């Protein structure tokens, strides 16, 4: 019996491209049995599993797994319909579980990273498109000069949504400081284009 070890991870490199598997393939002879501890330790996904099974079939080598739901099969590379069907179903479910686990892990890591950044004062979300003097200029142009949202967006190279955010409290229907909302007798703030367009 020959024992081969491969430090590569199956999530990064397809099985047939791994150097250790090339040594296994070179040493395998018809009638040999390729035995692995667990199928997803060898293969990365369903396509990879099929590639390995096809390679074993071509060499006349049986494929056996020691643990997991496929461990009852005498030869996973057998060329018969029931084996192919069961391998497809079981490996598809296994791939789904791996993908779901990776997604949950990624979400947990993202949440932990955001929490750590917030605790250190480094995470404040996306910065506003307009701030400081530009923000005051937009608010003044809207209230004092009656310039429309569309014109302000073009003039400052930002979206209309960014202008609306900058005008928070100045637009009708938005809550804001009483002094910033037009009162009776003052010209109402406009939310439409001020000039004709061609």
mmCIF file of C-alpha atoms in Angstrom:
data_model
loop_
_atom_site.group_PDB
_atom_site.id
_atom_site.type_symbol
_atom_site.label_atom_id
_atom_site.label_comp_id
_atom_site.label_asym_id
_atom_site.label_seq_id
_atom_site.Cartn_x
_atom_site.Cartn_y
_atom_site.Cartn_z
ATOM 1 C CA UNK A 1 0.000 0.000 0.000
ATOM 2 C CA UNK A 2 1.292 3.460 -0.938
ATOM 3 C CA UNK A 3 0.424 6.544 1.135
ATOM 4 C CA UNK A 4 0.368 10.025 -0.407
ATOM 5 C CA UNK A 5 -0.083 13.310 1.457
ATOM 6 C CA UNK A 6 -1.040 16.638 -0.101
ATOM 7 C CA UNK A 7 -0.828 19.918 1.860
ATOM 8 C CA UNK A 8 -2.889 21.780 -0.767
ATOM 9 C CA UNK A 9 -6.482 22.692 0.029
ATOM 10 C CA UNK A 10 -9.283 21.382 -2.168
ATOM 11 C CA UNK A 11 -11.033 24.767 -2.066
ATOM 12 C CA UNK A 12 -8.234 26.402 -4.072
ATOM 13 C CA UNK A 13 -6.827 23.899 -6.566
ATOM 14 C CA UNK A 14 -8.752 21.287 -8.582
ATOM 15 C CA UNK A 15 -7.691 17.743 -7.748
ATOM 16 C CA UNK A 16 -6.266 16.923 -11.172
ATOM 17 C CA UNK A 17 -3.963 19.980 -10.966
ATOM 18 C CA UNK A 18 -2.454 19.074 -7.576
ATOM 19 C CA UNK A 19 1.114 17.688 -7.662
ATOM 20 C CA UNK A 20 0.429 14.923 -5.121
ATOM 21 C CA UNK A 21 -2.534 13.653 -7.140
ATOM 22 C CA UNK A 22 -0.320 13.499 -10.225
ATOM 23 C CA UNK A 23 1.967 11.150 -8.256
ATOM 24 C CA UNK A 24 -1.037 9.026 -7.251
ATOM 25 C CA UNK A 25 -2.200 8.829 -10.864
ATOM 26 C CA UNK A 26 1.296 7.849 -12.044
ATOM 27 C CA UNK A 27 1.553 5.082 -9.428
ATOM 28 C CA UNK A 28 -1.971 3.685 -9.993
ATOM 29 C CA UNK A 29 -2.431 0.519 -12.026
ATOM 30 C CA UNK A 30 -5.604 -1.191 -13.271
ATOM 31 C CA UNK A 31 -7.249 -3.046 -10.378
ATOM 32 C CA UNK A 32 -5.815 -0.715 -7.695
ATOM 33 C CA UNK A 33 -8.068 1.048 -5.195
ATOM 34 C CA UNK A 34 -7.618 4.771 -4.538
ATOM 35 C CA UNK A 35 -8.773 5.319 -0.947
ATOM 36 C CA UNK A 36 -9.369 8.764 0.551
ATOM 37 C CA UNK A 37 -10.447 9.696 4.079
ATOM 38 C CA UNK A 38 -13.339 11.940 2.976
ATOM 39 C CA UNK A 39 -14.391 12.912 -0.542
ATOM 40 C CA UNK A 40 -14.464 16.693 -0.005
ATOM 41 C CA UNK A 41 -10.935 16.484 1.389
ATOM 42 C CA UNK A 42 -9.926 15.382 -2.097
ATOM 43 C CA UNK A 43 -12.357 17.243 -4.367
ATOM 44 C CA UNK A 44 -13.629 20.790 -4.320
ATOM 45 C CA UNK A 45 -17.053 20.406 -5.966
ATOM 46 C CA UNK A 46 -19.270 18.160 -8.084
ATOM 47 C CA UNK A 47 -17.348 18.928 -11.289
ATOM 48 C CA UNK A 48 -14.078 18.021 -9.560
ATOM 49 C CA UNK A 49 -15.582 14.770 -8.258
ATOM 50 C CA UNK A 50 -16.690 13.796 -11.768
ATOM 51 C CA UNK A 51 -13.203 14.570 -13.112
ATOM 52 C CA UNK A 52 -11.614 12.296 -10.511
ATOM 53 C CA UNK A 53 -14.168 9.511 -11.147
ATOM 54 C CA UNK A 54 -13.599 9.777 -14.912
ATOM 55 C CA UNK A 55 -9.837 9.642 -14.372
ATOM 56 C CA UNK A 56 -10.166 6.542 -12.198
ATOM 57 C CA UNK A 57 -12.445 4.872 -14.749
ATOM 58 C CA UNK A 58 -9.955 5.581 -17.542
ATOM 59 C CA UNK A 59 -7.152 3.928 -15.528
ATOM 60 C CA UNK A 60 -9.298 1.018 -14.297
ATOM 61 C CA UNK A 61 -8.829 2.182 -10.691
ATOM 62 C CA UNK A 62 -11.556 1.911 -8.046
ATOM 63 C CA UNK A 63 -12.315 4.922 -5.810
ATOM 64 C CA UNK A 64 -13.276 4.365 -2.197
ATOM 65 C CA UNK A 65 -14.067 6.812 0.635
ATOM 66 C CA UNK A 66 -13.535 5.906 4.300
ATOM 67 C CA UNK A 67 -16.006 8.314 5.936
ATOM 68 C CA UNK A 68 -19.165 10.215 5.129
ATOM 69 C CA UNK A 69 -22.330 9.194 3.281
ATOM 70 C CA UNK A 70 -20.365 7.763 0.347
ATOM 71 C CA UNK A 71 -18.298 5.390 2.496
ATOM 72 C CA UNK A 72 -20.649 2.450 1.779
ATOM 73 C CA UNK A 73 -19.759 2.395 -1.908
ATOM 74 C CA UNK A 74 -17.248 -0.240 -2.938
ATOM 75 C CA UNK A 75 -16.273 1.831 -6.005
ATOM 76 C CA UNK A 76 -17.386 5.438 -6.531
ATOM 77 C CA UNK A 77 -15.847 5.366 -9.995
ATOM 78 C CA UNK A 78 -18.038 2.463 -11.105
ATOM 79 C CA UNK A 79 -19.612 3.090 -14.486
ATOM 80 C CA UNK A 80 -23.247 2.296 -13.664
ATOM 81 C CA UNK A 81 -26.397 4.444 -13.466
ATOM 82 C CA UNK A 82 -27.343 3.889 -9.768
ATOM 83 C CA UNK A 83 -23.851 4.818 -8.590
ATOM 84 C CA UNK A 84 -23.793 7.929 -10.790
ATOM 85 C CA UNK A 85 -27.231 9.013 -9.531
ATOM 86 C CA UNK A 86 -26.397 8.574 -5.857
ATOM 87 C CA UNK A 87 -23.051 10.319 -6.223
ATOM 88 C CA UNK A 88 -24.734 13.283 -7.931
ATOM 89 C CA UNK A 89 -27.385 13.620 -5.220
ATOM 90 C CA UNK A 90 -25.115 13.132 -2.218
ATOM 91 C CA UNK A 91 -22.285 15.308 -3.496
ATOM 92 C CA UNK A 92 -24.715 18.073 -4.532
ATOM 93 C CA UNK A 93 -26.112 18.113 -0.990
ATOM 94 C CA UNK A 94 -22.575 18.112 0.415
ATOM 95 C CA UNK A 95 -21.604 21.015 -1.844
ATOM 96 C CA UNK A 96 -24.707 22.920 -0.726
ATOM 97 C CA UNK A 97 -23.766 22.396 2.923
ATOM 98 C CA UNK A 98 -20.206 23.605 2.290
ATOM 99 C CA UNK A 99 -21.421 26.695 0.412
ATOM 100 C CA UNK A 100 -23.928 27.500 3.154
ATOM 101 C CA UNK A 101 -21.291 27.086 5.845
ATOM 102 C CA UNK A 102 -18.847 29.314 3.947
ATOM 103 C CA UNK A 103 -21.535 31.958 3.496
ATOM 104 C CA UNK A 104 -22.445 31.911 7.198
ATOM 105 C CA UNK A 105 -18.777 32.071 8.188
ATOM 106 C CA UNK A 106 -18.191 35.021 5.837
ATOM 107 C CA UNK A 107 -21.213 36.859 7.263
ATOM 108 C CA UNK A 108 -19.993 36.248 10.817
ATOM 109 C CA UNK A 109 -16.501 37.509 9.954
ATOM 110 C CA UNK A 110 -17.967 40.611 8.293
ATOM 111 C CA UNK A 111 -20.177 41.345 11.308
ATOM 112 C CA UNK A 112 -17.233 40.848 13.691
ATOM 113 C CA UNK A 113 -15.043 43.139 11.581
ATOM 114 C CA UNK A 114 -17.680 45.878 11.538
ATOM 115 C CA UNK A 115 -18.224 45.571 15.302
ATOM 116 C CA UNK A 116 -14.479 45.820 15.958
ATOM 117 C CA UNK A 117 -14.133 48.838 13.648
ATOM 118 C CA UNK A 118 -17.109 50.561 15.315
ATOM 119 C CA UNK A 119 -15.596 49.924 18.758
ATOM 120 C CA UNK A 120 -12.378 51.608 17.600
ATOM 121 C CA UNK A 121 -14.248 54.460 15.955
ATOM 122 C CA UNK A 122 -13.069 53.488 12.456
ATOM 123 C CA UNK A 123 -16.419 52.448 10.968
ATOM 124 C CA UNK A 124 -18.863 55.202 10.232
ATOM 125 C CA UNK A 125 -20.471 53.931 7.060
ATOM 126 C CA UNK A 126 -20.204 55.598 3.682
ATOM 127 C CA UNK A 127 -19.128 59.263 3.897
ATOM 128 C CA UNK A 128 -21.628 61.813 2.560
ATOM 129 C CA UNK A 129 -21.118 63.027 -1.018
ATOM 130 C CA UNK A 130 -21.376 66.639 0.131
ATOM 131 C CA UNK A 131 -19.910 67.983 3.345
ATOM 132 C CA UNK A 132 -18.530 71.161 4.844
ATOM 133 C CA UNK A 133 -18.501 74.234 2.588
ATOM 134 C CA UNK A 134 -20.007 72.336 -0.373
ATOM 135 C CA UNK A 135 -22.923 71.224 1.778
ATOM 136 C CA UNK A 136 -23.598 74.760 2.970
ATOM 137 C CA UNK A 137 -23.304 76.052 -0.600
ATOM 138 C CA UNK A 138 -25.928 73.560 -1.816
ATOM 139 C CA UNK A 139 -28.322 74.344 1.027
ATOM 140 C CA UNK A 140 -27.916 78.082 0.499
ATOM 141 C CA UNK A 141 -28.383 77.846 -3.268
ATOM 142 C CA UNK A 142 -31.557 75.834 -2.753
ATOM 143 C CA UNK A 143 -33.157 78.052 -0.097
ATOM 144 C CA UNK A 144 -31.881 81.506 -1.111
ATOM 145 C CA UNK A 145 -31.643 81.213 -4.893
ATOM 146 C CA UNK A 146 -34.308 78.567 -5.536
ATOM 147 C CA UNK A 147 -31.992 76.390 -7.634
ATOM 148 C CA UNK A 148 -33.536 73.014 -8.400
ATOM 149 C CA UNK A 149 -32.268 69.641 -7.198
ATOM 150 C CA UNK A 150 -31.477 68.577 -10.778
ATOM 151 C CA UNK A 151 -29.431 71.726 -11.419
ATOM 152 C CA UNK A 152 -27.552 71.369 -8.123
ATOM 153 C CA UNK A 153 -26.762 67.730 -8.917
ATOM 154 C CA UNK A 154 -25.310 68.705 -12.315
ATOM 155 C CA UNK A 155 -23.360 71.626 -10.902
ATOM 156 C CA UNK A 156 -21.751 69.547 -8.141
ATOM 157 C CA UNK A 157 -21.314 66.311 -10.093
ATOM 158 C CA UNK A 158 -23.354 64.194 -7.697
ATOM 159 C CA UNK A 159 -26.628 62.295 -7.873
ATOM 160 C CA UNK A 160 -30.021 63.817 -7.115
ATOM 161 C CA UNK A 161 -30.219 61.476 -4.121
ATOM 162 C CA UNK A 162 -27.020 63.037 -2.743
ATOM 163 C CA UNK A 163 -28.560 66.495 -3.126
ATOM 164 C CA UNK A 164 -31.760 65.372 -1.375
ATOM 165 C CA UNK A 165 -29.635 63.986 1.470
ATOM 166 C CA UNK A 166 -27.802 67.322 1.696
ATOM 167 C CA UNK A 167 -31.162 69.123 1.823
ATOM 168 C CA UNK A 168 -32.504 67.058 4.715
ATOM 169 C CA UNK A 169 -34.994 69.209 6.618
ATOM 170 C CA UNK A 170 -35.441 71.671 3.764
ATOM 171 C CA UNK A 171 -37.726 69.636 1.542
ATOM 172 C CA UNK A 172 -41.462 69.553 2.057
ATOM 173 C CA UNK A 173 -42.571 66.502 4.001
ATOM 174 C CA UNK A 174 -39.179 65.995 5.637
ATOM 175 C CA UNK A 175 -38.706 66.630 9.355
ATOM 176 C CA UNK A 176 -36.091 69.184 10.236
ATOM 177 C CA UNK A 177 -35.291 72.301 12.259
ATOM 178 C CA UNK A 178 -38.249 74.735 12.188
ATOM 179 C CA UNK A 179 -36.038 77.576 10.956
ATOM 180 C CA UNK A 180 -35.077 75.628 7.857
ATOM 181 C CA UNK A 181 -38.626 74.791 6.736
ATOM 182 C CA UNK A 182 -40.298 77.575 4.703
ATOM 183 C CA UNK A 183 -43.027 79.259 6.714
ATOM 184 C CA UNK A 184 -46.197 80.875 5.492
ATOM 185 C CA UNK A 185 -45.376 83.934 3.400
ATOM 186 C CA UNK A 186 -41.937 82.649 2.350
ATOM 187 C CA UNK A 187 -41.333 81.104 -1.078
ATOM 188 C CA UNK A 188 -41.778 77.334 -0.972
ATOM 189 C CA UNK A 189 -38.717 75.163 -1.668
ATOM 190 C CA UNK A 190 -38.853 73.584 -5.085
ATOM 191 C CA UNK A 191 -37.985 69.972 -5.838
ATOM 192 C CA UNK A 192 -38.123 70.198 -9.625
ATOM 193 C CA UNK A 193 -35.999 71.628 -12.417
ATOM 194 C CA UNK A 194 -35.810 75.430 -12.491
ATOM 195 C CA UNK A 195 -34.771 75.810 -16.084
ATOM 196 C CA UNK A 196 -36.144 74.508 -19.337
ATOM 197 C CA UNK A 197 -34.403 71.493 -20.777
ATOM 198 C CA UNK A 198 -33.889 70.737 -24.437
#
